[in-house]
Each structure stands twice: as C-alpha cells, then as structure tokens.
C-alpha cells in the first residue's frame, strides 16, 4: 500500500508510517438508545471519538523504538493521513507494545499494529 | 412546582434525537469531564428522607484530593444538571439534583462521592429534648406545624414568598389552604426525634406528600388531577408493568385524637366506613394513632378518616413505566394520561398520579411510578352513552 501517514509530537519528531491494507477508521459515538414499545427510538448523543487502526511492516528499529516509547509514556500525539488536510490529536491505545515482533526474516525491521484514539 | 424550565427546554425532552449535556459541579466548579458513570437517584412522594446518590469520578491525577486535605470542602454544594444548547440563546441547564457531600471514597484512581440532598440537615437536627419538649398546644394548622419543623428546627429558609430557595412556597400555601378550608387543627409534642421523623409522622397522620422535588421541599395533598399533564403512549415508553395490591385496601379508618400527654388518654376517635368496599372486599381497617402529633377534636378526626377513604377503598392500578428523558417533563404529584392497549388503558380514560421518579442520568432513562387510585377521578360524560342527552334517543321506545 502506498499511503503514507505521519505520527509526531512536533515537527522534529515525526515518524512516517506506511500502513498495510487493513486500515480502519473508527469514529465511535457515546450515546444512549431506547426503543419504545411501538418501535420508536429515542437517541441521546453525548459525544464521539475518532480512531485509526492499521498494521505496519518493515519498520526500522529507530522508528519502532520511538513509537513504543510514545506508547509507554502515553504521549499526546498528532496524526495525519495522506492528504494532510486534517490533523488528529490522539494517543496510542494499544493494549500491548505496538511494534513487538521482528518482521521475518529481518532482525532489524519490526512489525505490529497501531491503534490510535482521540482524547 | 415541578420542572422549572422554558417551553423550549421541555420540547427538547420530547425529541427522539437530541444531544443533552450532563453537568456535575462541586462548589460551582465543573467536573463533568471526570465523571465515569453518571448517577441514578429516586424521588418518592412519601419519602421524607434525604435522597442519596453516588457519582464516580476519575482521579488518577489526585485533582479531587481536596476533600481529604480540607475536610470543610465536604460542605460544598454539588449539583447534577441536564441541559441543551439553544441555537441562538445558548445553553439552558436545569438542576435535577443538588446536595452536599456525605461520603468520599478514594480507590484505584477513582473518587466516589456520595451526596445527600436538602433534607440532609433535617435528618441531623432534633425537635425538642427529653427534658424540654417541643410542643404545639394551641390547635395549629398542620401546615403551620410543618413550617415550624422545617424552618425553626430544620434551619431551612423561612422566607414567606415564592422566592424561598428551600421550600416550594406555592405548594405550601395551597396545602395550607386545604387545612384552613376544612378547619383542621392539630397539636403536637416531640421530645427529641429527628426533624425528618417528625415530618414523616405529620405526613402519615394527614396523608400528605412531603418530599424534595428538584431541590425544593414540596407539600401536597393529593386530590383532583393536576392540570400539569403528560400523555404517555406506546410511542413514549419502553416498558410498563402493572401492580394491583389487595393489601392496599382500607375501608374502615380509625383516627385517634385529643391526646393528653400528661395522662396518656385519648379523648377523640373518628371513624369512617365505606360499606360498599366492605361488602366487596371484606372489612379492612387501619388505625392512625400517634402520641407525638394528633387531631384536636372529633370533627377533625372524622374529616381525616373520611378523606383517607376517598383513595383506599379499592386497589388502584399501580403502573411502573420506563421512558426516555421524555418522562422528565413532569414531576411528582402531577398527572399522566396513559395508553396501554394490552391492558385496555386509554389516554382518554383515568388519570394517573405520578408517585415516584427514578432518574438514571447515565442511561438517560426515567422510570415513573403511576397510580390511578391517587386521583379523584372527575365525572366524564361518555358520549357513547348519552342516554337522554342524546338528541337521537327516543325514550318512548
């Protein structure tokens, strides 16, 4: 996939990411929904949050180290996709270390999954 | 009285899709963004006790430690509000609950705050002592005794106008007018019970509703249907259950009065019987007798006995209805017209009194307890059976 994403704290710490085909955009709503006896529905929207999830391969050890340290410190990040027209404030929401495996057969390239959510 | 909100706000509660905002403040500071789970609280017509709720707040950064470091912060006024944003005039918030802190618990980065509402000080103060009784011996209106209890003993505001911040003065005036019109008088003698207990006794003896409704103490005597109405059809509620209690029937009411504190004698007994109910359900008796508060003469006792039987000679249909925020439009004591096709209840039929509200601000749901036995049903001319009033009716046939 030739898309290019950027994850950074500021202009001096940017990491360029080349996502796999499994890119997912997750805009989630926080709402209450009630269905009445006649079938009508009442919905109350309280808020929403955005998120991106995608796989990565062939990540250099230096980039992997930076990303994993951001995850460990809950660093507030900025994310932009291909167009660069919108910048999302987010944090890494992975349960475990994002880039946690060698990308076989290389021992200096890493693979993993990135899970970003706005805050 | 009821919800103090604009007509626009009430219209927002009726919408099937809206974006209500919930706000939680402590001493005027907004902590809404820390709320992990919005609270649920219940209000009942016959509950003369503080309404409590617990709210869970994120505290990983210890920003809420001030309750521990400055204990007087426990007296901060906390409020739960629900609001909507008007397109031109901005936010309109309504306070559904206000109280002070009863308990704070810190654990695992979460701060749980338990609040008690305006009735809290009434549960902390006593009326009289064993050595110095608090007495009313000059035949007072029950409303005057209640006023003294909540203001002189309960320390709530004694402003005698609708600007009273603690008491819904208009409901007190309307309630007082009932006793005044019937010339009903009581005497009382309290020797150290809590103010809430004294009010409970007064409420039971007079079968009155004394409760905290949206941060103002209300006083009501349920009789005719309230003009403040809500229509609930199957388009508006998610679930409905009906309870009919045989045990709620009372068809012979005894009311004792004229109590002599010194001798312990009772000088008055008022009795009222509904023979039709006795024939239908058997004899069901209740006794009202209280050595702390009593009616002064037989006319008052009989009056009370007769009034009680207006509502208890047949079991009412007690509905528990779950609605969305739609149900927030009306308050306890007001009227709901219910439609339940399965139970053959139509909105043009009996009025129901709203007896309790269970407000879940997390799920944006309101559970209402309704009772059609608590409304003196009006005479309704049924146009399907006009009889001699029907211009097409031929009485010669």
CSV table of N, CA and C in Angstrom, one decimal, chain B residues 22-36 38 55-59 61-67 73 76-79 113:
chain,number,residue,atom,x,y,z
B,22,UNK,N,-24.7,16.7,30.2
B,22,UNK,CA,-24.8,16.5,31.6
B,22,UNK,C,-23.7,17.2,32.3
B,23,UNK,N,-24.0,17.8,33.4
B,23,UNK,CA,-23.0,18.6,34.1
B,23,UNK,C,-23.0,18.3,35.6
B,24,UNK,N,-21.8,18.1,36.1
B,24,UNK,CA,-21.6,17.9,37.6
B,24,UNK,C,-20.7,18.9,38.1
B,25,UNK,N,-21.2,19.7,39.1
B,25,UNK,CA,-20.4,20.7,39.7
B,25,UNK,C,-20.2,20.5,41.2
B,26,UNK,N,-19.0,20.9,41.7
B,26,UNK,CA,-18.7,20.9,43.1
B,26,UNK,C,-18.3,22.3,43.5
B,27,UNK,N,-19.1,22.9,44.3
B,27,UNK,CA,-18.8,24.3,44.7
B,27,UNK,C,-18.8,25.2,43.6
B,28,UNK,N,-19.5,24.9,42.5
B,28,UNK,CA,-19.5,25.8,41.4
B,28,UNK,C,-18.5,25.4,40.3
B,29,UNK,N,-17.6,24.6,40.6
B,29,UNK,CA,-16.5,24.1,39.6
B,29,UNK,C,-17.0,22.9,38.9
B,30,UNK,N,-16.8,22.9,37.6
B,30,UNK,CA,-17.3,21.9,36.7
B,30,UNK,C,-16.4,20.7,36.6
B,31,UNK,N,-16.9,19.5,37.0
B,31,UNK,CA,-16.1,18.3,37.0
B,31,UNK,C,-16.7,17.3,36.1
B,32,UNK,N,-17.5,17.8,35.1
B,32,UNK,CA,-18.3,16.8,34.3
B,32,UNK,C,-17.4,15.9,33.5
B,33,UNK,N,-16.2,16.4,33.1
B,33,UNK,CA,-15.4,15.6,32.2
B,33,UNK,C,-14.7,14.4,33.0
B,34,UNK,N,-14.8,14.5,34.3
B,34,UNK,CA,-14.2,13.4,35.1
B,34,UNK,C,-15.2,12.3,35.4
B,35,UNK,N,-16.4,12.5,35.1
B,35,UNK,CA,-17.5,11.6,35.5
B,35,UNK,C,-17.3,10.3,34.7
B,36,UNK,N,-17.2,9.2,35.4
B,36,UNK,CA,-17.1,7.9,34.8
B,36,UNK,C,-18.4,7.2,34.6
B,38,UNK,N,-22.5,8.4,35.3
B,38,UNK,CA,-23.5,9.3,35.9
B,38,UNK,C,-24.4,8.6,36.8
B,55,UNK,N,-21.7,9.3,42.7
B,55,UNK,CA,-21.1,9.6,41.4
B,55,UNK,C,-19.7,9.2,41.4
B,56,UNK,N,-19.2,8.6,40.3
B,56,UNK,CA,-17.8,8.1,40.2
B,56,UNK,C,-17.1,9.0,39.3
B,57,UNK,N,-15.9,9.5,39.8
B,57,UNK,CA,-15.1,10.5,39.1
B,57,UNK,C,-13.7,9.9,38.9
B,58,UNK,N,-13.1,10.2,37.8
B,58,UNK,CA,-11.7,9.8,37.5
B,58,UNK,C,-10.8,10.7,38.4
B,59,UNK,N,-9.8,10.1,39.1
B,59,UNK,CA,-9.0,10.8,40.0
B,59,UNK,C,-7.5,10.3,39.9
B,61,UNK,N,-5.1,11.8,38.7
B,61,UNK,CA,-4.1,12.8,39.0
B,61,UNK,C,-4.3,13.5,40.3
B,62,UNK,N,-5.2,12.9,41.2
B,62,UNK,CA,-5.4,13.4,42.5
B,62,UNK,C,-6.0,14.8,42.6
B,63,UNK,N,-6.7,15.2,41.5
B,63,UNK,CA,-7.2,16.6,41.5
B,63,UNK,C,-8.4,16.7,42.5
B,64,UNK,N,-8.9,15.6,42.9
B,64,UNK,CA,-10.1,15.6,43.8
B,64,UNK,C,-9.7,15.3,45.3
B,65,UNK,N,-8.4,15.5,45.5
B,65,UNK,CA,-7.9,15.2,46.9
B,65,UNK,C,-8.3,16.2,47.9
B,66,UNK,N,-8.9,17.4,47.4
B,66,UNK,CA,-9.2,18.5,48.3
B,66,UNK,C,-10.2,18.1,49.4
B,67,UNK,N,-11.0,17.0,49.1
B,67,UNK,CA,-11.9,16.6,50.2
B,67,UNK,C,-11.1,16.0,51.4
B,73,UNK,N,-14.5,21.1,52.9
B,73,UNK,CA,-15.0,21.0,51.5
B,73,UNK,C,-16.1,20.0,51.4
B,76,UNK,N,-19.4,21.5,50.5
B,76,UNK,CA,-19.6,22.1,49.1
B,76,UNK,C,-20.9,21.7,48.6
B,77,UNK,N,-21.6,22.6,47.9
B,77,UNK,CA,-22.8,22.2,47.2
B,77,UNK,C,-22.5,21.6,45.9
B,78,UNK,N,-23.0,20.4,45.7
B,78,UNK,CA,-22.8,19.7,44.4
B,78,UNK,C,-24.1,19.6,43.6
B,79,UNK,N,-24.0,19.7,42.3
B,79,UNK,CA,-25.3,19.7,41.5
B,79,UNK,C,-25.1,18.8,40.3
B,113,UNK,N,-18.1,9.9,45.2
B,113,UNK,CA,-18.7,10.9,46.0
B,113,UNK,C,-20.2,10.5,46.3
